mmCIF file of C-alpha atoms in Angstrom:
data_model
loop_
_atom_site.group_PDB
_atom_site.id
_atom_site.type_symbol
_atom_site.label_atom_id
_atom_site.label_comp_id
_atom_site.label_asym_id
_atom_site.label_seq_id
_atom_site.Cartn_x
_atom_site.Cartn_y
_atom_site.Cartn_z
ATOM 1 C CA MET E 166 76.537 -55.010 -269.134
ATOM 2 C CA LEU E 167 72.825 -55.388 -269.865
ATOM 3 C CA SER E 168 72.479 -57.463 -266.707
ATOM 4 C CA GLY E 169 73.477 -54.391 -264.724
ATOM 5 C CA ARG E 170 76.905 -55.810 -263.858
ATOM 6 C CA ARG E 171 79.888 -53.477 -264.033
ATOM 7 C CA LEU E 172 82.950 -55.369 -265.245
ATOM 8 C CA ASP E 173 86.363 -53.892 -264.443
ATOM 9 C CA LEU E 174 88.271 -54.717 -267.614
ATOM 10 C CA LEU E 175 91.692 -54.327 -265.988
ATOM 11 C CA ASP E 176 90.803 -56.500 -263.006
ATOM 12 C CA PRO E 177 87.742 -58.595 -263.933
ATOM 13 C CA SER E 178 85.903 -60.188 -261.027
ATOM 14 C CA PRO E 179 84.257 -63.578 -261.602
ATOM 15 C CA MET E 180 81.231 -62.275 -259.682
ATOM 16 C CA ASP E 181 80.606 -59.631 -262.359
ATOM 17 C CA ILE E 182 80.331 -62.192 -265.154
ATOM 18 C CA GLU E 183 76.953 -63.570 -266.249
ATOM 19 C CA ILE E 184 76.325 -66.169 -268.942
ATOM 20 C CA GLU E 185 73.473 -64.077 -270.352
ATOM 21 C CA ASP E 186 75.860 -61.143 -270.905
ATOM 22 C CA ILE E 187 78.370 -63.443 -272.587
ATOM 23 C CA ALA E 188 75.732 -64.990 -274.846
ATOM 24 C CA HIS E 189 74.229 -61.610 -275.719
ATOM 25 C CA GLY E 190 77.612 -60.182 -276.674
ATOM 26 C CA LEU E 191 78.884 -63.235 -278.567
ATOM 27 C CA ALA E 192 75.655 -63.486 -280.573
ATOM 28 C CA ARG E 193 76.347 -59.989 -281.866
ATOM 29 C CA VAL E 194 80.062 -60.424 -282.617
ATOM 30 C CA ALA E 195 80.601 -61.625 -286.179
ATOM 31 C CA ARG E 196 83.361 -63.986 -287.163
ATOM 32 C CA TRP E 197 85.522 -62.937 -290.127
ATOM 33 C CA ASN E 198 84.805 -59.282 -289.271
ATOM 34 C CA GLY E 199 81.376 -59.847 -290.829
ATOM 35 C CA GLN E 200 82.866 -60.480 -294.279
ATOM 36 C CA THR E 201 80.703 -63.517 -294.932
ATOM 37 C CA VAL E 202 77.808 -64.449 -297.183
ATOM 38 C CA GLY E 203 74.251 -64.730 -295.917
ATOM 39 C CA GLU E 204 71.576 -62.647 -294.292
ATOM 40 C CA HIS E 205 73.256 -62.864 -290.864
ATOM 41 C CA GLY E 206 76.876 -62.761 -289.809
ATOM 42 C CA PHE E 207 78.230 -66.007 -288.405
ATOM 43 C CA SER E 208 78.408 -65.147 -284.726
ATOM 44 C CA VAL E 209 80.990 -66.175 -282.186
ATOM 45 C CA ALA E 210 78.103 -67.655 -280.167
ATOM 46 C CA GLN E 211 77.125 -70.006 -282.997
ATOM 47 C CA HIS E 212 80.790 -70.775 -283.714
ATOM 48 C CA SER E 213 81.320 -71.708 -280.044
ATOM 49 C CA VAL E 214 78.392 -74.140 -280.039
ATOM 50 C CA VAL E 215 79.825 -75.804 -283.162
ATOM 51 C CA VAL E 216 83.325 -76.004 -281.654
ATOM 52 C CA GLU E 217 81.905 -77.784 -278.603
ATOM 53 C CA GLU E 218 80.093 -80.210 -280.908
ATOM 54 C CA ILE E 219 83.241 -80.902 -282.953
ATOM 55 C CA ALA E 220 85.330 -81.454 -279.805
ATOM 56 C CA ALA E 221 82.798 -84.069 -278.652
ATOM 57 C CA HIS E 222 82.897 -85.683 -282.107
ATOM 58 C CA ILE E 223 86.672 -85.969 -281.972
ATOM 59 C CA ARG E 224 86.617 -87.300 -278.409
ATOM 60 C CA PRO E 225 83.206 -88.907 -277.735
ATOM 61 C CA ASP E 226 84.076 -89.615 -274.082
ATOM 62 C CA LEU E 227 84.907 -85.967 -273.394
ATOM 63 C CA GLU E 228 83.783 -84.992 -269.896
ATOM 64 C CA PRO E 229 81.003 -82.377 -269.688
ATOM 65 C CA LYS E 230 83.298 -79.899 -267.918
ATOM 66 C CA TRP E 231 85.699 -79.963 -270.877
ATOM 67 C CA ARG E 232 82.812 -79.652 -273.299
ATOM 68 C CA LEU E 233 81.832 -76.578 -271.286
ATOM 69 C CA ALA E 234 85.409 -75.298 -271.637
ATOM 70 C CA ALA E 235 85.068 -75.753 -275.410
ATOM 71 C CA LEU E 236 81.800 -73.803 -275.425
ATOM 72 C CA LEU E 237 83.452 -70.996 -273.434
ATOM 73 C CA HIS E 238 86.708 -70.980 -275.423
ATOM 74 C CA ASP E 239 85.968 -67.567 -276.987
ATOM 75 C CA ALA E 240 83.821 -66.192 -274.151
ATOM 76 C CA SER E 241 86.198 -63.277 -273.525
ATOM 77 C CA GLU E 242 85.179 -61.918 -276.921
ATOM 78 C CA TYR E 243 81.866 -60.760 -275.437
ATOM 79 C CA VAL E 244 83.914 -57.828 -274.128
ATOM 80 C CA ILE E 245 86.896 -57.539 -276.474
ATOM 81 C CA GLY E 246 85.369 -58.636 -279.780
ATOM 82 C CA ASP E 247 86.726 -61.170 -282.260
ATOM 83 C CA MET E 248 90.122 -60.030 -283.471
ATOM 84 C CA ILE E 249 91.872 -61.908 -286.211
ATOM 85 C CA SER E 250 95.005 -63.772 -285.068
ATOM 86 C CA PRO E 251 97.550 -61.577 -286.940
ATOM 87 C CA PHE E 252 96.133 -58.480 -285.260
ATOM 88 C CA LYS E 253 96.255 -60.140 -281.816
ATOM 89 C CA ALA E 254 99.917 -60.944 -282.442
ATOM 90 C CA ALA E 255 100.615 -57.358 -283.516
ATOM 91 C CA LEU E 256 99.113 -56.039 -280.277
ATOM 92 C CA GLY E 257 101.623 -58.116 -278.333
ATOM 93 C CA VAL E 258 101.898 -59.539 -274.869
ATOM 94 C CA SER E 259 99.809 -56.916 -273.046
ATOM 95 C CA TYR E 260 96.751 -57.857 -275.114
ATOM 96 C CA LYS E 261 97.318 -61.555 -274.443
ATOM 97 C CA ASP E 262 97.667 -60.853 -270.715
ATOM 98 C CA PHE E 263 94.434 -58.854 -270.763
ATOM 99 C CA GLU E 264 92.616 -61.654 -272.594
ATOM 100 C CA ALA E 265 94.059 -64.282 -270.217
ATOM 101 C CA LYS E 266 92.849 -62.369 -267.104
ATOM 102 C CA LEU E 267 89.340 -62.238 -268.506
ATOM 103 C CA GLU E 268 89.411 -65.929 -269.489
ATOM 104 C CA ASP E 269 90.608 -66.851 -265.984
ATOM 105 C CA ALA E 270 87.730 -64.903 -264.392
ATOM 106 C CA ILE E 271 85.227 -66.603 -266.719
ATOM 107 C CA HIS E 272 86.551 -70.054 -265.803
ATOM 108 C CA ILE E 273 86.431 -69.291 -262.090
ATOM 109 C CA ARG E 274 82.887 -67.926 -262.401
ATOM 110 C CA PHE E 275 81.586 -71.112 -263.995
ATOM 111 C CA GLY E 276 83.518 -73.703 -261.982
ATOM 112 C CA LEU E 277 86.228 -74.586 -264.475
ATOM 113 C CA PRO E 278 89.917 -74.757 -263.610
ATOM 114 C CA VAL E 279 91.836 -71.630 -264.562
ATOM 115 C CA LYS E 280 94.450 -73.750 -266.292
ATOM 116 C CA VAL E 281 92.965 -76.221 -268.765
ATOM 117 C CA PRO E 282 95.069 -79.360 -269.290
ATOM 118 C CA ALA E 283 97.313 -79.210 -272.363
ATOM 119 C CA ASP E 284 95.549 -82.095 -274.121
ATOM 120 C CA ILE E 285 92.175 -80.370 -273.696
ATOM 121 C CA LYS E 286 93.553 -77.061 -274.989
ATOM 122 C CA LYS E 287 94.944 -78.926 -278.001
ATOM 123 C CA LEU E 288 91.594 -80.640 -278.609
ATOM 124 C CA ILE E 289 89.693 -77.339 -278.412
ATOM 125 C CA LYS E 290 92.174 -75.726 -280.808
ATOM 126 C CA GLN E 291 91.720 -78.657 -283.223
ATOM 127 C CA ALA E 292 87.930 -78.251 -283.055
ATOM 128 C CA ASP E 293 88.276 -74.473 -283.475
ATOM 129 C CA ARG E 294 90.393 -74.928 -286.617
ATOM 130 C CA ALA E 295 87.942 -77.509 -288.001
ATOM 131 C CA CYS E 296 85.075 -75.065 -287.552
ATOM 132 C CA ALA E 297 87.166 -72.351 -289.235
ATOM 133 C CA PHE E 298 87.694 -74.701 -292.194
ATOM 134 C CA PHE E 299 83.938 -74.986 -292.748
ATOM 135 C CA GLU E 300 83.404 -71.267 -292.166
ATOM 136 C CA ALA E 301 86.123 -70.338 -294.643
ATOM 137 C CA THR E 302 84.843 -72.590 -297.421
ATOM 138 C CA GLN E 303 81.121 -71.977 -296.954
ATOM 139 C CA LEU E 304 80.968 -68.367 -295.800
ATOM 140 C CA ALA E 305 84.203 -66.485 -296.448
ATOM 141 C CA GLY E 306 85.001 -67.341 -300.073
ATOM 142 C CA PHE E 307 87.999 -69.638 -299.507
ATOM 143 C CA SER E 308 88.601 -72.597 -301.774
ATOM 144 C CA VAL E 309 88.901 -76.029 -300.161
ATOM 145 C CA GLU E 310 92.608 -76.041 -301.010
ATOM 146 C CA GLU E 311 93.154 -72.656 -299.326
ATOM 147 C CA SER E 312 91.250 -73.777 -296.241
ATOM 148 C CA LEU E 313 93.211 -77.007 -296.017
ATOM 149 C CA GLY E 314 96.416 -74.967 -296.140
ATOM 150 C CA PHE E 315 95.320 -72.586 -293.385
ATOM 151 C CA PHE E 316 93.303 -74.841 -291.100
ATOM 152 C CA GLY E 317 94.022 -78.461 -292.005
ATOM 153 C CA ALA E 318 91.401 -81.092 -292.723
ATOM 154 C CA PRO E 319 88.323 -81.391 -290.519
ATOM 155 C CA PRO E 320 88.069 -84.583 -288.444
ATOM 156 C CA PRO E 321 87.056 -87.750 -290.293
ATOM 157 C CA GLY E 322 83.341 -88.446 -290.237
ATOM 158 C CA TYR E 323 82.347 -84.891 -289.359
ATOM 159 C CA ASN E 324 80.544 -82.683 -291.832
ATOM 160 C CA LEU E 325 78.870 -79.361 -291.295
ATOM 161 C CA ILE E 326 76.497 -77.238 -293.316
ATOM 162 C CA ILE E 327 76.537 -73.738 -291.859
ATOM 163 C CA ASP E 328 73.377 -71.658 -291.750
ATOM 164 C CA PRO E 329 74.174 -68.442 -289.859
ATOM 165 C CA GLN E 330 71.558 -67.787 -287.203
ATOM 166 C CA ALA E 331 69.922 -64.530 -286.230
ATOM 167 C CA PRO E 332 71.481 -63.080 -283.062
ATOM 168 C CA ARG E 333 68.555 -63.993 -280.783
ATOM 169 C CA GLU E 334 68.566 -67.611 -281.986
ATOM 170 C CA ALA E 335 72.347 -67.903 -281.555
ATOM 171 C CA GLN E 336 72.117 -66.334 -278.094
ATOM 172 C CA ASP E 337 69.354 -68.674 -276.940
ATOM 173 C CA ARG E 338 71.131 -71.748 -278.273
ATOM 174 C CA TYR E 339 74.367 -70.738 -276.540
ATOM 175 C CA VAL E 340 72.642 -70.221 -273.181
ATOM 176 C CA HIS E 341 70.817 -73.532 -273.547
ATOM 177 C CA ARG E 342 74.048 -75.427 -274.265
ATOM 178 C CA PHE E 343 75.718 -73.710 -271.332
ATOM 179 C CA HIS E 344 73.017 -74.872 -268.905
ATOM 180 C CA VAL E 345 72.927 -78.417 -270.305
ATOM 181 C CA LEU E 346 76.699 -78.781 -269.961
ATOM 182 C CA SER E 347 76.929 -76.978 -266.623
ATOM 183 C CA GLU E 348 74.285 -79.283 -265.165
ATOM 184 C CA ALA E 349 75.946 -82.374 -266.667
ATOM 185 C CA ALA E 350 79.282 -81.282 -265.149
ATOM 186 C CA GLY E 351 77.623 -80.853 -261.730
ATOM 187 C CA PHE E 352 78.210 -77.089 -261.615
ATOM 188 C CA GLU E 353 74.525 -76.194 -261.339
ATOM 189 C CA PRO E 354 71.494 -78.097 -260.090
ATOM 190 C CA VAL E 355 69.670 -80.185 -262.640
ATOM 191 C CA ALA E 356 66.524 -78.316 -263.677
ATOM 192 C CA ALA E 357 65.306 -80.984 -266.074
ATOM 193 C CA ALA E 358 66.588 -84.119 -267.728
ATOM 194 C CA HIS E 359 68.961 -83.045 -270.501
ATOM 195 C CA ASP E 360 71.048 -84.998 -272.930
ATOM 196 C CA THR E 361 74.593 -83.704 -273.470
ATOM 197 C CA GLU E 362 74.438 -84.659 -277.148
#
């Protein structure tokens, strides 16, 4: 990693994981395999910030630690990339086990429980699908009807206009959100007064 950490992919240690490495990688991984309109690809980093925002819209009283879990929901992709769901399924159980080990190490590193409660996982998945709806219709050439069929309707009262960010901007925004939420959850000392909104 650029931080100098050496991550053992078969047995990832939480101590070899740094948020800056995650943000750097995710800001350079494009959703939709880069097959989107615009000057920049829509990065997994930007997607993750939006998913956290949507999760908080759906459940306004969501605890900061679960908002942090939403932000980190695709963090393993800083190493393995963003594979489309059908391809993940084709790779089978060994891929899922590999991804799960990395996700567990990331959660341990940043103070989150390894196993996220089922209702929180469901909420994050709902927010993830809502973000995918907007991405599909605005960036990937899907009609609204197609997107509704694949992803369902976004939550009432939430609208999003996507403007894909340059990698550095997406990276910086991701790191900023991480620190705001980590401080609000009590996982790191408060450096300055931040609002979780």
